[in-house]
Amino acid sequence: MRLFAFFLVVTGILAGCESAAPSGCRPATERIYINQRFPDRAETFHPDSLRVFLFETQFDNTVSIQVGNSVIARQHLLTGPNGLAGRVFVRAKSQEKVVIRTANQCTYFKLKDGYKYLYIDKQRNLGWHIEYSNFSRAYF
């Protein structure tokens, strides 16, 4: 009986770990960007609004975005000469787990509250970087 109880506890722990960190995924580094030159130009964000995921450098494949347990977007992205690969509009609540996958890499993070724009970079050796902001950037 003790062995069965031990099995249930270990299985529960492993299941919890699996949901926290998808296999093969590394957590993204995150930071918040505030435009110091024009702080009064920040856009307000309503919790029910769409968020804008802007994929910047190092993309040339299909990207899928999973919120919770559902894939909500899948799109081929190619970084252009201006540094922008593309944008995807996402409806997700704060603190929901987001997983972003490409053919050979993935990352995950819990969505921060109050930000409309997420700038997403994928560096070859440094991993994934997410920058939250309420400031739109210009890409030329």
Short mmCIF file of N, CA, C and O in Angstrom, two decimals:
data_model
loop_
_atom_site.label_atom_id
_atom_site.label_comp_id
_atom_site.label_asym_id
_atom_site.label_seq_id
_atom_site.Cartn_x
_atom_site.Cartn_y
_atom_site.Cartn_z
N MET A 1 0.83 -1.20 0.00
CA MET A 1 0.00 0.00 0.00
C MET A 1 0.87 1.26 0.00
O MET A 1 0.57 2.21 -0.70
N ARG A 2 1.96 1.25 0.78
CA ARG A 2 2.84 2.41 0.81
C ARG A 2 3.49 2.64 -0.55
O ARG A 2 3.68 3.77 -0.97
N LEU A 3 3.86 1.57 -1.22
CA LEU A 3 4.48 1.69 -2.53
C LEU A 3 3.50 2.34 -3.52
O LEU A 3 3.88 3.20 -4.31
N PHE A 4 2.23 1.97 -3.46
CA PHE A 4 1.21 2.56 -4.33
C PHE A 4 1.04 4.05 -4.02
O PHE A 4 0.96 4.88 -4.93
N ALA A 5 1.01 4.41 -2.74
CA ALA A 5 0.88 5.82 -2.36
C ALA A 5 2.10 6.61 -2.84
O ALA A 5 1.98 7.73 -3.35
N PHE A 6 3.29 6.04 -2.70
CA PHE A 6 4.51 6.68 -3.18
C PHE A 6 4.43 6.91 -4.69
O PHE A 6 4.78 7.98 -5.20
N PHE A 7 3.96 5.91 -5.43
CA PHE A 7 3.80 6.01 -6.88
C PHE A 7 2.87 7.16 -7.25
O PHE A 7 3.14 7.94 -8.16
N LEU A 8 1.75 7.30 -6.53
CA LEU A 8 0.80 8.38 -6.82
C LEU A 8 1.41 9.74 -6.55
O LEU A 8 1.22 10.69 -7.33
N VAL A 9 2.17 9.86 -5.47
CA VAL A 9 2.80 11.14 -5.15
C VAL A 9 3.83 11.51 -6.22
O VAL A 9 3.85 12.63 -6.72
N VAL A 10 4.69 10.56 -6.59
CA VAL A 10 5.71 10.83 -7.60
C VAL A 10 5.07 11.17 -8.94
O VAL A 10 5.48 12.10 -9.63
N THR A 11 4.04 10.44 -9.33
CA THR A 11 3.34 10.71 -10.58
C THR A 11 2.74 12.12 -10.55
O THR A 11 2.81 12.85 -11.53
N GLY A 12 2.14 12.51 -9.45
CA GLY A 12 1.57 13.85 -9.32
C GLY A 12 2.63 14.94 -9.42
O GLY A 12 2.44 15.96 -10.07
N ILE A 13 3.80 14.71 -8.80
CA ILE A 13 4.87 15.69 -8.87
C ILE A 13 5.38 15.81 -10.30
O ILE A 13 5.57 16.90 -10.82
N LEU A 14 5.59 14.69 -10.96
CA LEU A 14 6.08 14.73 -12.34
C LEU A 14 5.08 15.40 -13.27
O LEU A 14 5.45 16.15 -14.16
N ALA A 15 3.81 15.15 -13.05
CA ALA A 15 2.78 15.79 -13.89
C ALA A 15 2.79 17.29 -13.66
O ALA A 15 2.66 18.07 -14.60
N GLY A 16 2.97 17.72 -12.43
CA GLY A 16 3.04 19.15 -12.13
C GLY A 16 4.25 19.80 -12.77
O GLY A 16 4.19 20.89 -13.29
N CYS A 17 5.40 19.12 -12.74
CA CYS A 17 6.60 19.66 -13.38
C CYS A 17 6.42 19.76 -14.88
O CYS A 17 6.87 20.71 -15.50
N GLU A 18 5.79 18.78 -15.46
CA GLU A 18 5.60 18.78 -16.90
C GLU A 18 4.74 19.94 -17.35
O GLU A 18 4.99 20.57 -18.36
N SER A 19 3.70 20.28 -16.56
CA SER A 19 2.85 21.39 -16.95
C SER A 19 3.53 22.73 -16.73
O SER A 19 3.23 23.69 -17.40
N ALA A 20 4.49 22.80 -15.80
CA ALA A 20 5.19 24.05 -15.54
C ALA A 20 6.22 24.34 -16.62
O ALA A 20 6.44 25.47 -16.99
N ALA A 21 6.91 23.32 -17.11
CA ALA A 21 7.96 23.51 -18.10
C ALA A 21 7.80 22.49 -19.21
O ALA A 21 8.10 21.33 -19.02
N PRO A 22 7.29 22.90 -20.37
CA PRO A 22 7.15 21.96 -21.48
C PRO A 22 8.51 21.33 -21.82
O PRO A 22 9.53 21.98 -21.74
N SER A 23 8.49 20.08 -22.18
CA SER A 23 9.75 19.36 -22.43
C SER A 23 10.53 20.02 -23.56
O SER A 23 9.99 20.41 -24.59
N GLY A 24 11.82 20.18 -23.33
CA GLY A 24 12.70 20.78 -24.32
C GLY A 24 12.64 22.29 -24.39
O GLY A 24 13.35 22.90 -25.17
N CYS A 25 11.80 22.92 -23.59
CA CYS A 25 11.66 24.38 -23.61
C CYS A 25 12.49 25.02 -22.50
O CYS A 25 12.58 24.49 -21.41
N ARG A 26 13.02 26.19 -22.84
CA ARG A 26 13.72 26.99 -21.84
C ARG A 26 12.89 28.23 -21.57
O ARG A 26 12.27 28.77 -22.50
N PRO A 27 12.86 28.70 -20.33
CA PRO A 27 12.09 29.92 -20.05
C PRO A 27 12.69 31.13 -20.76
O PRO A 27 13.90 31.20 -20.98
N ALA A 28 11.84 32.05 -21.13
CA ALA A 28 12.29 33.28 -21.78
C ALA A 28 12.79 34.26 -20.72
O ALA A 28 12.29 34.28 -19.60
N THR A 29 13.77 35.08 -21.10
CA THR A 29 14.13 36.20 -20.24
C THR A 29 13.13 37.31 -20.54
O THR A 29 12.70 37.47 -21.69
N GLU A 30 12.76 38.05 -19.54
CA GLU A 30 11.73 39.06 -19.69
C GLU A 30 12.17 40.39 -19.10
O GLU A 30 12.91 40.41 -18.13
N ARG A 31 11.69 41.47 -19.72
CA ARG A 31 11.90 42.80 -19.16
C ARG A 31 10.79 43.71 -19.64
O ARG A 31 10.05 43.37 -20.57
N ILE A 32 10.69 44.88 -19.03
CA ILE A 32 9.67 45.86 -19.38
C ILE A 32 10.35 47.05 -20.02
O ILE A 32 11.37 47.54 -19.52
N TYR A 33 9.82 47.51 -21.14
CA TYR A 33 10.38 48.65 -21.86
C TYR A 33 9.46 49.85 -21.70
O TYR A 33 8.26 49.78 -21.98
N ILE A 34 10.06 50.97 -21.27
CA ILE A 34 9.35 52.24 -21.19
C ILE A 34 10.14 53.24 -22.02
O ILE A 34 11.35 53.40 -21.84
N ASN A 35 9.47 53.91 -22.93
CA ASN A 35 10.12 54.91 -23.78
C ASN A 35 10.40 56.15 -22.93
O ASN A 35 9.49 56.92 -22.64
N GLN A 36 11.65 56.33 -22.55
CA GLN A 36 12.04 57.44 -21.68
C GLN A 36 11.93 58.79 -22.37
O GLN A 36 11.70 59.81 -21.70
N ARG A 37 12.06 58.81 -23.70
CA ARG A 37 11.97 60.08 -24.42
C ARG A 37 10.54 60.60 -24.49
O ARG A 37 10.31 61.81 -24.48
N PHE A 38 9.57 59.69 -24.59
CA PHE A 38 8.17 60.11 -24.73
C PHE A 38 7.28 59.28 -23.79
O PHE A 38 6.39 58.56 -24.25
N PRO A 39 7.47 59.39 -22.49
CA PRO A 39 6.69 58.55 -21.56
C PRO A 39 5.19 58.82 -21.61
O PRO A 39 4.39 57.95 -21.27
N ASP A 40 4.78 60.00 -22.08
CA ASP A 40 3.37 60.33 -22.15
C ASP A 40 2.67 59.68 -23.35
O ASP A 40 1.47 59.77 -23.49
N ARG A 41 3.42 59.00 -24.22
CA ARG A 41 2.83 58.35 -25.39
C ARG A 41 2.49 56.88 -25.15
O ARG A 41 2.19 56.16 -26.09
N ALA A 42 2.52 56.46 -23.92
CA ALA A 42 2.16 55.06 -23.61
C ALA A 42 0.68 54.85 -23.91
O ALA A 42 -0.16 55.71 -23.62
N GLU A 43 0.37 53.72 -24.51
CA GLU A 43 -1.01 53.36 -24.80
C GLU A 43 -1.61 52.65 -23.59
O GLU A 43 -0.94 51.87 -22.92
N THR A 44 -2.87 52.91 -23.32
CA THR A 44 -3.53 52.19 -22.22
C THR A 44 -3.94 50.81 -22.71
O THR A 44 -4.21 50.62 -23.90
N PHE A 45 -3.96 49.87 -21.80
CA PHE A 45 -4.30 48.50 -22.17
C PHE A 45 -5.44 48.01 -21.31
O PHE A 45 -5.37 48.05 -20.09
N HIS A 46 -6.51 47.56 -21.96
CA HIS A 46 -7.65 46.97 -21.25
C HIS A 46 -7.46 45.46 -21.22
O HIS A 46 -7.06 44.86 -22.22
N PRO A 47 -7.72 44.81 -20.08
CA PRO A 47 -7.47 43.36 -19.96
C PRO A 47 -8.18 42.49 -20.99
O PRO A 47 -7.72 41.39 -21.27
N ASP A 48 -9.27 42.96 -21.58
CA ASP A 48 -9.98 42.17 -22.59
C ASP A 48 -9.50 42.45 -24.02
O ASP A 48 -10.02 41.87 -24.96
N SER A 49 -8.53 43.34 -24.17
CA SER A 49 -8.03 43.69 -25.50
C SER A 49 -7.10 42.63 -26.05
O SER A 49 -6.57 41.80 -25.31
N LEU A 50 -6.89 42.70 -27.35
CA LEU A 50 -5.90 41.84 -27.99
C LEU A 50 -4.50 42.33 -27.64
O LEU A 50 -4.26 43.53 -27.52
N ARG A 51 -3.58 41.40 -27.49
CA ARG A 51 -2.17 41.72 -27.31
C ARG A 51 -1.50 41.54 -28.66
O ARG A 51 -1.92 40.72 -29.46
N VAL A 52 -0.43 42.28 -28.87
CA VAL A 52 0.30 42.20 -30.13
C VAL A 52 1.65 41.56 -29.85
O VAL A 52 2.47 42.13 -29.13
N PHE A 53 1.87 40.37 -30.39
CA PHE A 53 3.15 39.68 -30.28
C PHE A 53 3.93 40.06 -31.53
O PHE A 53 3.55 39.69 -32.65
N LEU A 54 5.02 40.81 -31.37
CA LEU A 54 5.85 41.23 -32.49
C LEU A 54 7.13 40.40 -32.47
O LEU A 54 7.91 40.48 -31.54
N PHE A 55 7.31 39.61 -33.51
CA PHE A 55 8.48 38.75 -33.63
C PHE A 55 9.55 39.52 -34.40
O PHE A 55 9.30 39.99 -35.51
N GLU A 56 10.72 39.65 -33.79
CA GLU A 56 11.76 40.47 -34.39
C GLU A 56 12.84 39.61 -35.04
O GLU A 56 12.58 39.01 -36.07
N THR A 57 14.01 39.52 -34.50
CA THR A 57 15.14 38.91 -35.20
C THR A 57 15.20 37.39 -35.08
O THR A 57 14.65 36.80 -34.16
N GLN A 58 15.89 36.80 -36.05
CA GLN A 58 16.24 35.38 -36.08
C GLN A 58 15.07 34.44 -36.35
O GLN A 58 15.03 33.33 -35.82
N PHE A 59 14.10 34.85 -37.13
CA PHE A 59 12.98 33.97 -37.47
C PHE A 59 12.97 33.67 -38.96
O PHE A 59 13.05 34.57 -39.78
N ASP A 60 12.87 32.42 -39.27
CA ASP A 60 12.68 31.97 -40.64
C ASP A 60 12.08 30.57 -40.60
O ASP A 60 12.65 29.61 -41.09
N ASN A 61 10.92 30.45 -39.98
CA ASN A 61 10.19 29.19 -39.95
C ASN A 61 8.80 29.40 -39.37
O ASN A 61 8.42 30.52 -39.06
N THR A 62 8.07 28.32 -39.23
CA THR A 62 6.71 28.41 -38.71
C THR A 62 6.76 28.49 -37.19
O THR A 62 7.48 27.74 -36.53
N VAL A 63 5.99 29.42 -36.67
CA VAL A 63 5.90 29.64 -35.23
C VAL A 63 4.49 29.32 -34.79
O VAL A 63 3.52 29.73 -35.44
N SER A 64 4.36 28.57 -33.69
CA SER A 64 3.03 28.34 -33.12
C SER A 64 3.01 28.92 -31.71
O SER A 64 4.00 28.87 -30.99
N ILE A 65 1.86 29.48 -31.36
CA ILE A 65 1.67 30.08 -30.04
C ILE A 65 0.58 29.29 -29.34
O ILE A 65 -0.53 29.14 -29.87
N GLN A 66 0.90 28.82 -28.16
CA GLN A 66 -0.04 28.05 -27.35
C GLN A 66 -0.33 28.83 -26.08
O GLN A 66 0.59 29.28 -25.39
N VAL A 67 -1.60 29.02 -25.78
CA VAL A 67 -2.03 29.66 -24.53
C VAL A 67 -2.82 28.62 -23.76
O VAL A 67 -3.79 28.06 -24.29
N GLY A 68 -2.38 28.34 -22.53
CA GLY A 68 -2.98 27.25 -21.78
C GLY A 68 -2.68 25.96 -22.50
O GLY A 68 -1.54 25.65 -22.79
N ASN A 69 -3.71 25.22 -22.86
CA ASN A 69 -3.52 23.95 -23.56
C ASN A 69 -3.93 24.00 -25.03
O ASN A 69 -4.01 22.97 -25.68
N SER A 70 -4.19 25.21 -25.55
CA SER A 70 -4.67 25.33 -26.93
C SER A 70 -3.69 26.11 -27.79
O SER A 70 -3.21 27.18 -27.40
N VAL A 71 -3.43 25.61 -28.99
CA VAL A 71 -2.66 26.36 -29.97
C VAL A 71 -3.61 27.39 -30.57
O VAL A 71 -4.63 27.03 -31.15
N ILE A 72 -3.29 28.66 -30.41
CA ILE A 72 -4.20 29.71 -30.87
C ILE A 72 -3.73 30.39 -32.14
O ILE A 72 -4.49 31.11 -32.77
N ALA A 73 -2.45 30.17 -32.52
CA ALA A 73 -1.95 30.77 -33.76
C ALA A 73 -0.79 29.95 -34.28
O ALA A 73 -0.01 29.39 -33.52
N ARG A 74 -0.72 29.88 -35.60
CA ARG A 74 0.41 29.22 -36.28
C ARG A 74 0.65 30.03 -37.55
O ARG A 74 -0.27 30.24 -38.34
N GLN A 75 1.90 30.47 -37.71
CA GLN A 75 2.18 31.36 -38.84
C GLN A 75 3.66 31.23 -39.23
O GLN A 75 4.52 31.09 -38.37
N HIS A 76 3.93 31.30 -40.53
CA HIS A 76 5.33 31.30 -40.99
C HIS A 76 5.86 32.72 -40.89
O HIS A 76 5.24 33.66 -41.38
N LEU A 77 7.04 32.87 -40.26
CA LEU A 77 7.64 34.18 -40.07
C LEU A 77 9.03 34.21 -40.68
O LEU A 77 9.79 33.25 -40.57
N LEU A 78 9.36 35.31 -41.32
CA LEU A 78 10.67 35.51 -41.92
C LEU A 78 11.11 36.93 -41.58
O LEU A 78 10.44 37.90 -41.96
N THR A 79 12.23 37.05 -40.88
CA THR A 79 12.72 38.37 -40.49
C THR A 79 13.17 39.13 -41.74
O THR A 79 13.97 38.63 -42.53
N GLY A 80 12.63 40.32 -41.90
CA GLY A 80 12.97 41.15 -43.05
C GLY A 80 14.14 42.06 -42.76
O GLY A 80 14.69 42.08 -41.65
N PRO A 81 14.53 42.87 -43.74
CA PRO A 81 15.67 43.77 -43.56
C PRO A 81 15.43 44.83 -42.49
O PRO A 81 16.37 45.39 -41.94
N ASN A 82 14.18 45.08 -42.16
CA ASN A 82 13.87 46.07 -41.13
C ASN A 82 13.94 45.49 -39.72
O ASN A 82 13.77 46.21 -38.74
N GLY A 83 14.19 44.19 -39.58
CA GLY A 83 14.31 43.57 -38.26
C GLY A 83 13.02 42.98 -37.72
O GLY A 83 13.00 42.41 -36.64
N LEU A 84 11.92 43.10 -38.46
CA LEU A 84 10.64 42.57 -38.01
C LEU A 84 10.26 41.34 -38.84
O LEU A 84 10.30 41.38 -40.06
N ALA A 85 9.89 40.27 -38.15
CA ALA A 85 9.46 39.05 -38.85
C ALA A 85 7.96 39.04 -39.05
O ALA A 85 7.46 38.50 -40.02
N GLY A 86 7.23 39.60 -38.13
CA GLY A 86 5.78 39.62 -38.25
C GLY A 86 5.11 39.86 -36.92
O GLY A 86 5.75 39.90 -35.87
N ARG A 87 3.80 40.00 -36.99
CA ARG A 87 3.03 40.23 -35.76
C ARG A 87 1.86 39.28 -35.72
O ARG A 87 1.30 38.92 -36.76
N VAL A 88 1.51 38.88 -34.51
CA VAL A 88 0.39 37.99 -34.30
C VAL A 88 -0.45 38.60 -33.19
O VAL A 88 0.08 39.00 -32.15
N PHE A 89 -1.77 38.68 -33.40
CA PHE A 89 -2.67 39.23 -32.39
C PHE A 89 -3.19 38.08 -31.53
O PHE A 89 -3.70 37.09 -32.05
N VAL A 90 -3.08 38.25 -30.23
CA VAL A 90 -3.40 37.18 -29.29
C VAL A 90 -4.34 37.69 -28.21
O VAL A 90 -4.13 38.78 -27.66
N ARG A 91 -5.35 36.90 -27.92
CA ARG A 91 -6.22 37.22 -26.79
C ARG A 91 -5.87 36.24 -25.67
O ARG A 91 -6.07 35.03 -25.79
N ALA A 92 -5.31 36.79 -24.59
CA ALA A 92 -4.91 35.96 -23.45
C ALA A 92 -4.94 36.82 -22.19
O ALA A 92 -4.69 38.03 -22.25
N LYS A 93 -5.27 36.21 -21.11
CA LYS A 93 -5.34 36.90 -19.82
C LYS A 93 -3.97 36.87 -19.14
O LYS A 93 -3.15 36.02 -19.41
N SER A 94 -3.76 37.82 -18.23
CA SER A 94 -2.49 37.85 -17.51
C SER A 94 -2.34 36.58 -16.68
O SER A 94 -3.33 35.97 -16.26
N GLN A 95 -1.11 36.19 -16.48
CA GLN A 95 -0.71 35.00 -15.73
C GLN A 95 -1.00 33.69 -16.46
O GLN A 95 -0.72 32.63 -15.92
N GLU A 96 -1.55 33.73 -17.68
CA GLU A 96 -1.70 32.50 -18.45
C GLU A 96 -0.34 32.08 -18.97
O GLU A 96 0.49 32.92 -19.32
N LYS A 97 -0.13 30.77 -19.04
CA LYS A 97 1.13 30.27 -19.56
C LYS A 97 1.09 30.28 -21.08
O LYS A 97 0.14 29.80 -21.69
N VAL A 98 2.13 30.87 -21.67
CA VAL A 98 2.26 30.96 -23.11
C VAL A 98 3.48 30.14 -23.53
O VAL A 98 4.54 30.26 -22.92
N VAL A 99 3.31 29.32 -24.54
CA VAL A 99 4.42 28.55 -25.11
C VAL A 99 4.55 28.94 -26.57
O VAL A 99 3.56 28.95 -27.30
N ILE A 100 5.77 29.29 -26.98
CA ILE A 100 6.04 29.63 -28.38
C ILE A 100 7.02 28.59 -28.91
O ILE A 100 8.06 28.35 -28.31
N ARG A 101 6.64 27.98 -30.04
CA ARG A 101 7.47 26.91 -30.63
C ARG A 101 7.81 27.23 -32.08
O ARG A 101 6.98 27.75 -32.82
N THR A 102 9.04 26.87 -32.44
CA THR A 102 9.44 26.82 -33.84
C THR A 102 9.77 25.36 -34.13
O THR A 102 9.55 24.50 -33.27
N ALA A 103 10.31 25.08 -35.30
CA ALA A 103 10.60 23.69 -35.65
C ALA A 103 11.60 23.05 -34.69
O ALA A 103 11.50 21.87 -34.39
N ASN A 104 12.56 23.82 -34.18
CA ASN A 104 13.59 23.21 -33.35
C ASN A 104 13.83 23.90 -32.01
O ASN A 104 14.76 23.55 -31.30
N GLN A 105 13.03 24.87 -31.64
CA GLN A 105 13.18 25.56 -30.35
C GLN A 105 11.82 25.90 -29.79
O GLN A 105 10.84 26.01 -30.52
N CYS A 106 11.80 26.12 -28.46
CA CYS A 106 10.59 26.65 -27.86
C CYS A 106 10.94 27.38 -26.57
O CYS A 106 12.02 27.21 -26.00
N THR A 107 10.01 28.20 -26.14
CA THR A 107 10.15 28.92 -24.89
C THR A 107 8.78 29.03 -24.24
O THR A 107 7.76 28.77 -24.87
N TYR A 108 8.78 29.40 -22.97
CA TYR A 108 7.52 29.59 -22.26
C TYR A 108 7.67 30.71 -21.25
O TYR A 108 8.78 31.06 -20.84
N PHE A 109 6.52 31.30 -20.88
CA PHE A 109 6.49 32.36 -19.88
C PHE A 109 5.05 32.55 -19.43
O PHE A 109 4.12 32.12 -20.10
N LYS A 110 4.89 33.19 -18.27
CA LYS A 110 3.56 33.58 -17.80
C LYS A 110 3.36 35.03 -18.19
O LYS A 110 4.22 35.88 -17.95
N LEU A 111 2.24 35.32 -18.81
CA LEU A 111 1.95 36.63 -19.36
C LEU A 111 1.81 37.67 -18.25
O LEU A 111 1.05 37.49 -17.31
N LYS A 112 2.55 38.76 -18.36
CA LYS A 112 2.47 39.86 -17.38
C LYS A 112 1.22 40.70 -17.64
O LYS A 112 0.77 40.84 -18.76
N ASP A 113 0.71 41.28 -16.60
CA ASP A 113 -0.51 42.08 -16.66
C ASP A 113 -0.23 43.50 -17.15
O ASP A 113 0.80 44.08 -16.82
N GLY A 114 -1.12 44.04 -17.96
CA GLY A 114 -1.12 45.45 -18.29
C GLY A 114 -0.34 45.88 -19.50
O GLY A 114 -0.16 47.07 -19.71
N TYR A 115 0.14 44.95 -20.33
CA TYR A 115 0.96 45.32 -21.47
C TYR A 115 0.34 44.86 -22.78
O TYR A 115 -0.09 43.73 -22.90
N LYS A 116 0.32 45.78 -23.75
CA LYS A 116 -0.28 45.50 -25.05
C LYS A 116 0.71 44.83 -26.00
O LYS A 116 0.33 43.95 -26.76
N TYR A 117 1.96 45.27 -25.99
CA TYR A 117 2.96 44.79 -26.95
C TYR A 117 3.95 43.84 -26.28
O TYR A 117 4.43 44.12 -25.19
N LEU A 118 4.25 42.76 -26.97
CA LEU A 118 5.31 41.85 -26.56
C LEU A 118 6.27 41.74 -27.73
O LEU A 118 5.89 41.28 -28.82
N TYR A 119 7.49 42.20 -27.54
CA TYR A 119 8.53 42.14 -28.56
C TYR A 119 9.34 40.87 -28.29
O TYR A 119 9.89 40.70 -27.21
N ILE A 120 9.39 39.99 -29.27
CA ILE A 120 9.96 38.66 -29.06
C ILE A 120 11.18 38.51 -29.97
O ILE A 120 11.09 38.65 -31.18
N ASP A 121 12.31 38.22 -29.33
CA ASP A 121 13.58 37.98 -30.02
C ASP A 121 14.04 36.57 -29.75
O ASP A 121 13.85 36.05 -28.65
N LYS A 122 14.66 35.96 -30.72
CA LYS A 122 15.24 34.62 -30.55
C LYS A 122 16.69 34.72 -30.98
O LYS A 122 17.00 34.88 -32.16
N GLN A 123 17.59 34.65 -30.03
CA GLN A 123 19.02 34.71 -30.31
C GLN A 123 19.58 33.30 -30.35
O GLN A 123 19.22 32.47 -29.52
N ARG A 124 20.46 33.04 -31.28
CA ARG A 124 20.99 31.68 -31.49
C ARG A 124 21.51 31.03 -30.22
O ARG A 124 21.11 29.94 -29.87
N ASN A 125 22.41 31.66 -29.52
CA ASN A 125 23.02 31.04 -28.35
C ASN A 125 22.48 31.57 -27.02
O ASN A 125 22.76 31.01 -25.97
N LEU A 126 21.74 32.65 -27.06
CA LEU A 126 21.27 33.27 -25.82
C LEU A 126 19.84 32.92 -25.48
O LEU A 126 19.35 33.31 -24.43
N GLY A 127 19.12 32.25 -26.34
CA GLY A 127 17.74 31.88 -26.05
C GLY A 127 16.75 32.95 -26.48
O GLY A 127 17.00 33.77 -27.35
N TRP A 128 15.59 32.92 -25.83
CA TRP A 128 14.47 33.80 -26.17
C TRP A 128 14.41 34.97 -25.22
O TRP A 128 14.67 34.83 -24.04
N HIS A 129 13.98 36.11 -25.74
CA HIS A 129 13.85 37.32 -24.93
C HIS A 129 12.50 37.97 -25.23
O HIS A 129 12.16 38.18 -26.39
N ILE A 130 11.74 38.27 -24.18
CA ILE A 130 10.44 38.92 -24.30
C ILE A 130 10.55 40.30 -23.66
O ILE A 130 11.02 40.43 -22.53
N GLU A 131 10.09 41.33 -24.40
CA GLU A 131 10.09 42.68 -23.86
C GLU A 131 8.65 43.18 -23.87
O GLU A 131 8.02 43.26 -24.93
N TYR A 132 8.10 43.48 -22.70
CA TYR A 132 6.73 43.97 -22.55
C TYR A 132 6.73 45.49 -22.67
O TYR A 132 7.64 46.16 -22.17
N SER A 133 5.70 46.04 -23.31
CA SER A 133 5.63 47.49 -23.44
C SER A 133 4.22 47.95 -23.77
O SER A 133 3.39 47.16 -24.24
N ASN A 134 3.97 49.21 -23.53
CA ASN A 134 2.76 49.87 -24.02
C ASN A 134 3.13 50.95 -25.03
O ASN A 134 2.37 51.88 -25.27
N PHE A 135 4.33 50.82 -25.59
CA PHE A 135 4.82 51.72 -26.62
C PHE A 135 5.01 50.94 -27.91
O PHE A 135 5.68 49.91 -27.92
N SER A 136 4.45 51.47 -28.99
CA SER A 136 4.63 50.85 -30.30
C SER A 136 5.96 51.33 -30.89
O SER A 136 6.32 52.49 -30.75
N ARG A 137 6.69 50.40 -31.52
CA ARG A 137 7.96 50.75 -32.16
C ARG A 137 7.74 50.92 -33.65
O ARG A 137 6.86 50.28 -34.24
N ALA A 138 8.58 51.74 -34.27
CA ALA A 138 8.53 51.93 -35.72
C ALA A 138 9.55 51.00 -36.37
O ALA A 138 10.67 50.88 -35.89
N TYR A 139 9.15 50.34 -37.44
CA TYR A 139 10.04 49.47 -38.22
C TYR A 139 10.08 50.03 -39.63
O TYR A 139 9.06 50.17 -40.28
N PHE A 140 11.27 50.34 -40.09
CA PHE A 140 11.41 50.97 -41.42
C PHE A 140 11.99 50.00 -42.40
O PHE A 140 12.82 49.22 -42.15
#
